[in-house]
Amino acid sequence: MTVLVASDLDRTLIYSTAALGLTMPDPVAPRLLCVEVHESKPLSYVTETAAGLLAELSADPGAVFVPTTTRTRKQYQRIRFPGRPAKYAICANGGQLLVDGVPDRDWRRQVAARLAAESVPLEEMNAHLLSVADPAWLRKARVAEDLFAYLVVERALVPAEWIKALTEWSEARGWTVSLQGRKIYAVPRPLTKSAAMQEVARRTGATSTLAAGDSLLDADLLLAADTAWRPGHGELADAGWTAPHVTALAQAGVLAGEEIVRAFTREVARLGTPAA
């Protein structure tokens, strides 16, 4: 039996310095391991316990660990998880499927065909984003992998009414809006992590799928998995979102990441145990 484990990264498995403070009081702060360095500075962390569990998971012959992220390929490749490197990785919210670190061209062609058929072009969406964003709170505007766009903002200054209006405009044109930390993502609706996960499951012959994520962009991934978890923080937690096969953890912050990896390893072990 092969179990596919597809997990979102930022604020699900790994945590920046800012995200570490979600619910981690100093007296009980766990020991941390840096898993990402950028411009010579430590950027993202997991607990040492989570690192050990990830190494065990990557070594398990019955499991296929698939990092699954909205990050671009370049951003993803800054991360160094303990244990064996993942053969498959899903980047750009499902737009890039990496096999041994190399983008799969056949997958990218399939994605391009779906986007052309089901959503307005990136150029139209990005032009609208730039036209309605307020310089008072906009810090950066980026296009990722020629697939989607995002804004880096001063979150406290962004009006809730603006997010609502952008969401309605985007949905009518086949796009999804997601607010994650200081970033506002605009992603084509057909661009999903779940589709890429299902492709990896097909290629690996996985008989069960496990998943975890914290944001609106992870909802399709969690729904598509056989068993899933979400932390006690993030867009999904704020909305009270869940499903019958999704465990909503009470734990938040980096300790939620540790609990998610523990749940993965426990479930992989259970599924791999022969019935009596």
PDB file of C-alpha atoms in Angstrom:
ATOM      1  CA  MET A   1       0.000   0.000   0.000  1.00  0.00           C
ATOM      2  CA  THR A   2       1.265   3.492  -0.899  1.00  0.00           C
ATOM      3  CA  VAL A   3       0.047   6.524   1.033  1.00  0.00           C
ATOM      4  CA  LEU A   4       0.451   9.956  -0.570  1.00  0.00           C
ATOM      5  CA  VAL A   5       1.006  12.781   1.937  1.00  0.00           C
ATOM      6  CA  ALA A   6       0.406  16.218   0.388  1.00  0.00           C
ATOM      7  CA  SER A   7       0.948  19.165   2.707  1.00  0.00           C
ATOM      8  CA  ASP A   8       0.874  22.900   2.322  1.00  0.00           C
ATOM      9  CA  LEU A   9       4.060  24.531   3.614  1.00  0.00           C
ATOM     10  CA  ASP A  10       3.862  28.125   4.891  1.00  0.00           C
ATOM     11  CA  ARG A  11       1.889  28.379   8.138  1.00  0.00           C
ATOM     12  CA  THR A  12       1.046  24.685   7.904  1.00  0.00           C
ATOM     13  CA  LEU A  13       4.363  22.838   8.139  1.00  0.00           C
ATOM     14  CA  ILE A  14       6.893  25.694   8.194  1.00  0.00           C
ATOM     15  CA  TYR A  15       6.743  29.049   9.984  1.00  0.00           C
ATOM     16  CA  SER A  16       8.481  32.373   9.439  1.00  0.00           C
ATOM     17  CA  THR A  17       9.667  34.454  12.380  1.00  0.00           C
ATOM     18  CA  ALA A  18       6.439  36.479  12.206  1.00  0.00           C
ATOM     19  CA  ALA A  19       4.268  33.351  12.040  1.00  0.00           C
ATOM     20  CA  LEU A  20       6.058  31.763  15.003  1.00  0.00           C
ATOM     21  CA  GLY A  21       4.345  34.234  17.306  1.00  0.00           C
ATOM     22  CA  LEU A  22       0.834  32.977  16.592  1.00  0.00           C
ATOM     23  CA  THR A  23       0.519  31.127  19.928  1.00  0.00           C
ATOM     24  CA  MET A  24       3.974  30.416  21.306  1.00  0.00           C
ATOM     25  CA  PRO A  25       4.524  31.958  24.759  1.00  0.00           C
ATOM     26  CA  ASP A  26       8.172  32.188  25.800  1.00  0.00           C
ATOM     27  CA  PRO A  27       8.001  29.783  28.792  1.00  0.00           C
ATOM     28  CA  VAL A  28       7.011  26.826  26.580  1.00  0.00           C
ATOM     29  CA  ALA A  29       8.806  27.721  23.348  1.00  0.00           C
ATOM     30  CA  PRO A  30       9.994  24.517  21.613  1.00  0.00           C
ATOM     31  CA  ARG A  31      13.434  23.968  20.113  1.00  0.00           C
ATOM     32  CA  LEU A  32      13.414  24.991  16.443  1.00  0.00           C
ATOM     33  CA  LEU A  33      15.265  23.952  13.308  1.00  0.00           C
ATOM     34  CA  CYS A  34      15.758  26.436  10.449  1.00  0.00           C
ATOM     35  CA  VAL A  35      14.699  24.897   7.119  1.00  0.00           C
ATOM     36  CA  GLU A  36      14.962  27.989   4.894  1.00  0.00           C
ATOM     37  CA  VAL A  37      17.601  30.677   4.444  1.00  0.00           C
ATOM     38  CA  HIS A  38      17.139  33.641   2.105  1.00  0.00           C
ATOM     39  CA  GLU A  39      19.680  36.392   1.424  1.00  0.00           C
ATOM     40  CA  SER A  40      21.881  34.939   4.177  1.00  0.00           C
ATOM     41  CA  LYS A  41      19.110  35.229   6.773  1.00  0.00           C
ATOM     42  CA  PRO A  42      17.171  32.410   8.472  1.00  0.00           C
ATOM     43  CA  LEU A  43      13.598  32.601   7.257  1.00  0.00           C
ATOM     44  CA  SER A  44      11.463  29.551   8.109  1.00  0.00           C
ATOM     45  CA  TYR A  45      11.411  26.969  10.864  1.00  0.00           C
ATOM     46  CA  VAL A  46       9.926  23.712  12.107  1.00  0.00           C
ATOM     47  CA  THR A  47      10.237  22.278  15.600  1.00  0.00           C
ATOM     48  CA  GLU A  48      13.042  19.771  16.099  1.00  0.00           C
ATOM     49  CA  THR A  49      10.404  17.148  16.849  1.00  0.00           C
ATOM     50  CA  ALA A  50       8.619  17.876  13.560  1.00  0.00           C
ATOM     51  CA  ALA A  51      11.962  17.678  11.739  1.00  0.00           C
ATOM     52  CA  GLY A  52      12.595  14.202  13.128  1.00  0.00           C
ATOM     53  CA  LEU A  53       9.114  13.041  12.168  1.00  0.00           C
ATOM     54  CA  LEU A  54       9.526  14.435   8.645  1.00  0.00           C
ATOM     55  CA  ALA A  55      12.776  12.508   8.270  1.00  0.00           C
ATOM     56  CA  GLU A  56      10.972   9.324   9.350  1.00  0.00           C
ATOM     57  CA  LEU A  57       8.138  10.021   6.920  1.00  0.00           C
ATOM     58  CA  SER A  58      10.472  10.596   3.975  1.00  0.00           C
ATOM     59  CA  ALA A  59      12.261   7.304   4.728  1.00  0.00           C
ATOM     60  CA  ASP A  60       9.062   5.249   4.978  1.00  0.00           C
ATOM     61  CA  PRO A  61       8.782   3.058   1.842  1.00  0.00           C
ATOM     62  CA  GLY A  62       5.005   3.099   2.131  1.00  0.00           C
ATOM     63  CA  ALA A  63       4.704   6.898   2.022  1.00  0.00           C
ATOM     64  CA  VAL A  64       5.179   9.501  -0.713  1.00  0.00           C
ATOM     65  CA  PHE A  65       5.671  12.935   0.871  1.00  0.00           C
ATOM     66  CA  VAL A  66       4.694  15.719  -1.563  1.00  0.00           C
ATOM     67  CA  PRO A  67       5.361  19.333  -0.492  1.00  0.00           C
ATOM     68  CA  THR A  68       2.403  21.288  -1.889  1.00  0.00           C
ATOM     69  CA  THR A  69       2.644  25.073  -2.028  1.00  0.00           C
ATOM     70  CA  THR A  70       1.602  28.317  -3.650  1.00  0.00           C
ATOM     71  CA  ARG A  71       5.278  29.275  -3.734  1.00  0.00           C
ATOM     72  CA  THR A  72       7.089  29.489  -7.052  1.00  0.00           C
ATOM     73  CA  ARG A  73       9.611  26.788  -7.902  1.00  0.00           C
ATOM     74  CA  LYS A  74      12.498  29.109  -6.988  1.00  0.00           C
ATOM     75  CA  GLN A  75      10.940  29.967  -3.623  1.00  0.00           C
ATOM     76  CA  TYR A  76      10.211  26.321  -2.860  1.00  0.00           C
ATOM     77  CA  GLN A  77      13.752  25.209  -3.654  1.00  0.00           C
ATOM     78  CA  ARG A  78      15.128  27.394  -0.853  1.00  0.00           C
ATOM     79  CA  ILE A  79      13.598  24.957   1.657  1.00  0.00           C
ATOM     80  CA  ARG A  80      15.751  22.133   2.995  1.00  0.00           C
ATOM     81  CA  PHE A  81      13.711  19.524   4.824  1.00  0.00           C
ATOM     82  CA  PRO A  82      15.485  16.846   6.842  1.00  0.00           C
ATOM     83  CA  GLY A  83      15.557  13.375   5.343  1.00  0.00           C
ATOM     84  CA  ARG A  84      15.407  12.200   1.761  1.00  0.00           C
ATOM     85  CA  PRO A  85      14.507  14.881  -0.836  1.00  0.00           C
ATOM     86  CA  ALA A  86      10.934  14.625  -2.095  1.00  0.00           C
ATOM     87  CA  LYS A  87      10.701  13.099  -5.573  1.00  0.00           C
ATOM     88  CA  TYR A  88       7.520  15.061  -6.296  1.00  0.00           C
ATOM     89  CA  ALA A  89       6.632  18.619  -5.321  1.00  0.00           C
ATOM     90  CA  ILE A  90       3.640  20.769  -6.251  1.00  0.00           C
ATOM     91  CA  CYS A  91       4.377  24.481  -6.696  1.00  0.00           C
ATOM     92  CA  ALA A  92       2.519  27.571  -7.906  1.00  0.00           C
ATOM     93  CA  ASN A  93      -0.755  26.271  -6.415  1.00  0.00           C
ATOM     94  CA  GLY A  94      -0.706  23.250  -8.702  1.00  0.00           C
ATOM     95  CA  GLY A  95       0.620  25.003 -11.787  1.00  0.00           C
ATOM     96  CA  GLN A  96       4.036  23.369 -11.527  1.00  0.00           C
ATOM     97  CA  LEU A  97       4.618  19.684 -10.870  1.00  0.00           C
ATOM     98  CA  LEU A  98       8.278  19.028 -10.089  1.00  0.00           C
ATOM     99  CA  VAL A  99       9.750  15.578 -10.605  1.00  0.00           C
ATOM    100  CA  ASP A 100      13.201  15.304  -9.030  1.00  0.00           C
ATOM    101  CA  GLY A 101      13.271  19.123  -9.019  1.00  0.00           C
ATOM    102  CA  VAL A 102      12.471  19.482 -12.739  1.00  0.00           C
ATOM    103  CA  PRO A 103       9.151  20.945 -13.996  1.00  0.00           C
ATOM    104  CA  ASP A 104       6.976  18.395 -15.794  1.00  0.00           C
ATOM    105  CA  ARG A 105       6.184  19.816 -19.238  1.00  0.00           C
ATOM    106  CA  ASP A 106       3.184  17.596 -19.909  1.00  0.00           C
ATOM    107  CA  TRP A 107       1.547  18.770 -16.687  1.00  0.00           C
ATOM    108  CA  ARG A 108       2.192  22.416 -17.520  1.00  0.00           C
ATOM    109  CA  ARG A 109       0.512  21.967 -20.920  1.00  0.00           C
ATOM    110  CA  GLN A 110      -2.549  20.407 -19.270  1.00  0.00           C
ATOM    111  CA  VAL A 111      -2.752  23.320 -16.837  1.00  0.00           C
ATOM    112  CA  ALA A 112      -2.460  25.905 -19.625  1.00  0.00           C
ATOM    113  CA  ALA A 113      -5.340  24.288 -21.520  1.00  0.00           C
ATOM    114  CA  ARG A 114      -7.622  24.384 -18.469  1.00  0.00           C
ATOM    115  CA  LEU A 115      -6.806  28.005 -17.691  1.00  0.00           C
ATOM    116  CA  ALA A 116      -7.513  29.116 -21.249  1.00  0.00           C
ATOM    117  CA  ALA A 117     -10.891  27.400 -21.194  1.00  0.00           C
ATOM    118  CA  GLU A 118     -12.141  28.381 -17.737  1.00  0.00           C
ATOM    119  CA  SER A 119     -10.822  31.788 -16.622  1.00  0.00           C
ATOM    120  CA  VAL A 120      -9.993  35.227 -17.995  1.00  0.00           C
ATOM    121  CA  PRO A 121      -6.311  35.785 -18.852  1.00  0.00           C
ATOM    122  CA  LEU A 122      -3.737  36.641 -16.217  1.00  0.00           C
ATOM    123  CA  GLU A 123      -3.061  39.972 -17.939  1.00  0.00           C
ATOM    124  CA  GLU A 124      -6.666  41.098 -17.392  1.00  0.00           C
ATOM    125  CA  MET A 125      -6.680  40.039 -13.752  1.00  0.00           C
ATOM    126  CA  ASN A 126      -3.332  41.651 -12.988  1.00  0.00           C
ATOM    127  CA  ALA A 127      -4.311  44.910 -14.682  1.00  0.00           C
ATOM    128  CA  HIS A 128      -7.437  45.061 -12.525  1.00  0.00           C
ATOM    129  CA  LEU A 129      -5.457  44.358  -9.350  1.00  0.00           C
ATOM    130  CA  LEU A 130      -3.043  47.190 -10.073  1.00  0.00           C
ATOM    131  CA  SER A 131      -5.818  49.605 -11.006  1.00  0.00           C
ATOM    132  CA  VAL A 132      -7.756  49.153  -7.755  1.00  0.00           C
ATOM    133  CA  ALA A 133      -4.887  48.725  -5.257  1.00  0.00           C
ATOM    134  CA  ASP A 134      -4.238  51.751  -3.033  1.00  0.00           C
ATOM    135  CA  PRO A 135      -0.602  52.964  -2.868  1.00  0.00           C
ATOM    136  CA  ALA A 136      -1.248  53.783   0.797  1.00  0.00           C
ATOM    137  CA  TRP A 137      -1.114  50.067   1.659  1.00  0.00           C
ATOM    138  CA  LEU A 138       0.382  48.382  -1.423  1.00  0.00           C
ATOM    139  CA  ARG A 139       4.049  47.468  -0.983  1.00  0.00           C
ATOM    140  CA  LYS A 140       4.756  45.119  -3.909  1.00  0.00           C
ATOM    141  CA  ALA A 141       2.923  43.556  -6.854  1.00  0.00           C
ATOM    142  CA  ARG A 142       4.142  40.307  -8.373  1.00  0.00           C
ATOM    143  CA  VAL A 143       3.259  37.763 -11.062  1.00  0.00           C
ATOM    144  CA  ALA A 144       4.242  34.175 -10.245  1.00  0.00           C
ATOM    145  CA  GLU A 145       5.287  31.646 -12.904  1.00  0.00           C
ATOM    146  CA  ASP A 146       3.062  33.456 -15.450  1.00  0.00           C
ATOM    147  CA  LEU A 147       0.141  31.758 -13.692  1.00  0.00           C
ATOM    148  CA  PHE A 148      -1.226  34.035 -10.950  1.00  0.00           C
ATOM    149  CA  ALA A 149      -0.683  37.399  -9.270  1.00  0.00           C
ATOM    150  CA  TYR A 150      -0.273  38.585  -5.716  1.00  0.00           C
ATOM    151  CA  LEU A 151       0.122  41.795  -3.753  1.00  0.00           C
ATOM    152  CA  VAL A 152       2.258  42.378  -0.675  1.00  0.00           C
ATOM    153  CA  VAL A 153       0.348  44.795   1.559  1.00  0.00           C
ATOM    154  CA  GLU A 154       0.137  46.448   4.936  1.00  0.00           C
ATOM    155  CA  ARG A 155      -2.644  44.182   6.026  1.00  0.00           C
ATOM    156  CA  ALA A 156      -4.043  46.376   8.795  1.00  0.00           C
ATOM    157  CA  LEU A 157      -4.669  49.166   6.273  1.00  0.00           C
ATOM    158  CA  VAL A 158      -6.525  47.091   3.666  1.00  0.00           C
ATOM    159  CA  PRO A 159     -10.299  47.704   3.972  1.00  0.00           C
ATOM    160  CA  ALA A 160     -12.433  44.588   4.334  1.00  0.00           C
ATOM    161  CA  GLU A 161     -14.817  46.107   1.769  1.00  0.00           C
ATOM    162  CA  TRP A 162     -11.977  46.209  -0.762  1.00  0.00           C
ATOM    163  CA  ILE A 163     -11.251  42.493  -0.295  1.00  0.00           C
ATOM    164  CA  LYS A 164     -14.956  41.706  -0.661  1.00  0.00           C
ATOM    165  CA  ALA A 165     -15.290  43.736  -3.860  1.00  0.00           C
ATOM    166  CA  LEU A 166     -12.158  42.162  -5.362  1.00  0.00           C
ATOM    167  CA  THR A 167     -13.410  38.696  -4.469  1.00  0.00           C
ATOM    168  CA  GLU A 168     -16.761  39.277  -6.169  1.00  0.00           C
ATOM    169  CA  TRP A 169     -15.135  40.757  -9.293  1.00  0.00           C
ATOM    170  CA  SER A 170     -12.690  37.863  -9.497  1.00  0.00           C
ATOM    171  CA  GLU A 171     -15.194  35.072  -8.937  1.00  0.00           C
ATOM    172  CA  ALA A 172     -17.284  36.319 -11.843  1.00  0.00           C
ATOM    173  CA  ARG A 173     -14.222  35.858 -14.048  1.00  0.00           C
ATOM    174  CA  GLY A 174     -13.063  32.452 -12.869  1.00  0.00           C
ATOM    175  CA  TRP A 175     -10.524  33.593 -10.262  1.00  0.00           C
ATOM    176  CA  THR A 176     -10.158  33.101  -6.488  1.00  0.00           C
ATOM    177  CA  VAL A 177      -8.886  35.636  -3.950  1.00  0.00           C
ATOM    178  CA  SER A 178      -7.051  34.582  -0.792  1.00  0.00           C
ATOM    179  CA  LEU A 179      -5.550  36.699   2.006  1.00  0.00           C
ATOM    180  CA  GLN A 180      -2.537  35.038   3.662  1.00  0.00           C
ATOM    181  CA  GLY A 181      -0.469  37.062   6.085  1.00  0.00           C
ATOM    182  CA  ARG A 182       0.672  40.166   4.190  1.00  0.00           C
ATOM    183  CA  LYS A 183      -0.141  38.723   0.759  1.00  0.00           C
ATOM    184  CA  ILE A 184      -3.318  38.930  -1.298  1.00  0.00           C
ATOM    185  CA  TYR A 185      -3.374  36.165  -3.914  1.00  0.00           C
ATOM    186  CA  ALA A 186      -5.426  36.178  -7.099  1.00  0.00           C
ATOM    187  CA  VAL A 187      -5.411  32.649  -8.537  1.00  0.00           C
ATOM    188  CA  PRO A 188      -7.359  31.165 -11.476  1.00  0.00           C
ATOM    189  CA  ARG A 189     -10.036  28.827 -10.161  1.00  0.00           C
ATOM    190  CA  PRO A 190      -8.878  25.896 -12.371  1.00  0.00           C
ATOM    191  CA  LEU A 191      -5.365  26.194 -10.866  1.00  0.00           C
ATOM    192  CA  THR A 192      -5.664  23.805  -7.922  1.00  0.00           C
ATOM    193  CA  LYS A 193      -3.423  21.827  -5.634  1.00  0.00           C
ATOM    194  CA  SER A 194      -5.948  18.980  -5.642  1.00  0.00           C
ATOM    195  CA  ALA A 195      -5.612  18.337  -9.385  1.00  0.00           C
ATOM    196  CA  ALA A 196      -1.841  18.111  -9.069  1.00  0.00           C
ATOM    197  CA  MET A 197      -2.143  15.839  -6.023  1.00  0.00           C
ATOM    198  CA  GLN A 198      -4.431  13.506  -7.938  1.00  0.00           C
ATOM    199  CA  GLU A 199      -1.924  13.402 -10.802  1.00  0.00           C
ATOM    200  CA  VAL A 200       0.869  12.388  -8.410  1.00  0.00           C
ATOM    201  CA  ALA A 201      -1.429   9.759  -6.870  1.00  0.00           C
ATOM    202  CA  ARG A 202      -2.059   8.363 -10.351  1.00  0.00           C
ATOM    203  CA  ARG A 203       1.649   8.221 -11.160  1.00  0.00           C
ATOM    204  CA  THR A 204       2.648   6.616  -7.871  1.00  0.00           C
ATOM    205  CA  GLY A 205      -0.294   4.247  -7.559  1.00  0.00           C
ATOM    206  CA  ALA A 206      -1.188   5.696  -4.167  1.00  0.00           C
ATOM    207  CA  THR A 207      -4.154   3.969  -2.564  1.00  0.00           C
ATOM    208  CA  SER A 208      -4.758   6.627   0.109  1.00  0.00           C
ATOM    209  CA  THR A 209      -4.184  10.371   0.262  1.00  0.00           C
ATOM    210  CA  LEU A 210      -3.536  12.557   3.314  1.00  0.00           C
ATOM    211  CA  ALA A 211      -3.405  16.364   3.251  1.00  0.00           C
ATOM    212  CA  ALA A 212      -3.059  19.472   5.397  1.00  0.00           C
ATOM    213  CA  GLY A 213      -3.428  23.207   4.826  1.00  0.00           C
ATOM    214  CA  ASP A 214      -4.526  26.452   6.449  1.00  0.00           C
ATOM    215  CA  SER A 215      -5.757  28.779   3.689  1.00  0.00           C
ATOM    216  CA  LEU A 216      -8.657  29.159   1.287  1.00  0.00           C
ATOM    217  CA  LEU A 217      -6.339  27.957  -1.484  1.00  0.00           C
ATOM    218  CA  ASP A 218      -5.927  24.677   0.429  1.00  0.00           C
ATOM    219  CA  ALA A 219      -9.632  23.892   0.739  1.00  0.00           C
ATOM    220  CA  ASP A 220      -9.808  21.932  -2.524  1.00  0.00           C
ATOM    221  CA  LEU A 221      -6.732  19.917  -1.479  1.00  0.00           C
ATOM    222  CA  LEU A 222      -8.278  18.973   1.856  1.00  0.00           C
ATOM    223  CA  LEU A 223     -11.602  18.065   0.260  1.00  0.00           C
ATOM    224  CA  ALA A 224      -9.898  15.848  -2.341  1.00  0.00           C
ATOM    225  CA  ALA A 225      -7.871  13.882   0.237  1.00  0.00           C
ATOM    226  CA  ASP A 226      -9.146  10.791   2.021  1.00  0.00           C
ATOM    227  CA  THR A 227      -8.100  12.241   5.395  1.00  0.00           C
ATOM    228  CA  ALA A 228      -6.983  15.801   6.143  1.00  0.00           C
ATOM    229  CA  TRP A 229      -6.067  18.270   8.881  1.00  0.00           C
ATOM    230  CA  ARG A 230      -6.108  22.029   9.271  1.00  0.00           C
ATOM    231  CA  PRO A 231      -4.401  24.050  12.041  1.00  0.00           C
ATOM    232  CA  GLY A 232      -6.206  26.277  14.509  1.00  0.00           C
ATOM    233  CA  HIS A 233      -5.122  29.415  12.643  1.00  0.00           C
ATOM    234  CA  GLY A 234      -5.416  30.764   9.096  1.00  0.00           C
ATOM    235  CA  GLU A 235      -8.238  31.567   6.701  1.00  0.00           C
ATOM    236  CA  LEU A 236      -9.985  28.209   7.115  1.00  0.00           C
ATOM    237  CA  ALA A 237      -9.911  28.376  10.909  1.00  0.00           C
ATOM    238  CA  ASP A 238     -11.115  31.978  10.897  1.00  0.00           C
ATOM    239  CA  ALA A 239     -14.077  30.936   8.754  1.00  0.00           C
ATOM    240  CA  GLY A 240     -14.785  27.859  10.885  1.00  0.00           C
ATOM    241  CA  TRP A 241     -14.364  25.749   7.747  1.00  0.00           C
ATOM    242  CA  THR A 242     -14.294  21.974   8.024  1.00  0.00           C
ATOM    243  CA  ALA A 243     -15.572  18.766   6.427  1.00  0.00           C
ATOM    244  CA  PRO A 244     -16.428  15.295   7.761  1.00  0.00           C
ATOM    245  CA  HIS A 245     -12.980  13.849   6.972  1.00  0.00           C
ATOM    246  CA  VAL A 246     -11.040  16.987   7.997  1.00  0.00           C
ATOM    247  CA  THR A 247      -9.717  17.293  11.564  1.00  0.00           C
ATOM    248  CA  ALA A 248      -9.758  20.891  12.784  1.00  0.00           C
ATOM    249  CA  LEU A 249      -6.883  21.128  15.256  1.00  0.00           C
ATOM    250  CA  ALA A 250      -7.167  23.349  18.306  1.00  0.00           C
ATOM    251  CA  GLN A 251      -3.412  23.892  18.222  1.00  0.00           C
ATOM    252  CA  ALA A 252      -2.115  26.945  16.331  1.00  0.00           C
ATOM    253  CA  GLY A 253       1.315  28.157  15.273  1.00  0.00           C
ATOM    254  CA  VAL A 254       4.450  26.078  14.842  1.00  0.00           C
ATOM    255  CA  LEU A 255       3.181  23.477  17.320  1.00  0.00           C
ATOM    256  CA  ALA A 256       0.234  22.861  14.986  1.00  0.00           C
ATOM    257  CA  GLY A 257       2.791  22.050  12.295  1.00  0.00           C
ATOM    258  CA  GLU A 258       4.347  19.498  14.620  1.00  0.00           C
ATOM    259  CA  GLU A 259       0.951  17.981  15.397  1.00  0.00           C
ATOM    260  CA  ILE A 260       0.164  17.705  11.670  1.00  0.00           C
ATOM    261  CA  VAL A 261       3.379  15.787  10.936  1.00  0.00           C
ATOM    262  CA  ARG A 262       2.675  13.542  13.929  1.00  0.00           C
ATOM    263  CA  ALA A 263      -0.808  12.855  12.535  1.00  0.00           C
ATOM    264  CA  PHE A 264       0.670  12.045   9.114  1.00  0.00           C
ATOM    265  CA  THR A 265       3.130   9.515  10.513  1.00  0.00           C
ATOM    266  CA  ARG A 266       0.481   7.948  12.739  1.00  0.00           C
ATOM    267  CA  GLU A 267      -1.977   7.561   9.854  1.00  0.00           C
ATOM    268  CA  VAL A 268       0.671   6.177   7.471  1.00  0.00           C
ATOM    269  CA  ALA A 269       1.576   3.587  10.103  1.00  0.00           C
ATOM    270  CA  ARG A 270      -2.090   2.681  10.634  1.00  0.00           C
ATOM    271  CA  LEU A 271      -2.806   2.282   6.921  1.00  0.00           C
ATOM    272  CA  GLY A 272       0.309   0.162   6.481  1.00  0.00           C
ATOM    273  CA  THR A 273      -0.623  -2.266   9.254  1.00  0.00           C
ATOM    274  CA  PRO A 274      -2.172  -5.493   7.838  1.00  0.00           C
ATOM    275  CA  ALA A 275      -5.682  -6.255   9.043  1.00  0.00           C
ATOM    276  CA  ALA A 276      -5.865  -8.977  11.696  1.00  0.00           C
TER     277      ALA A 276
END
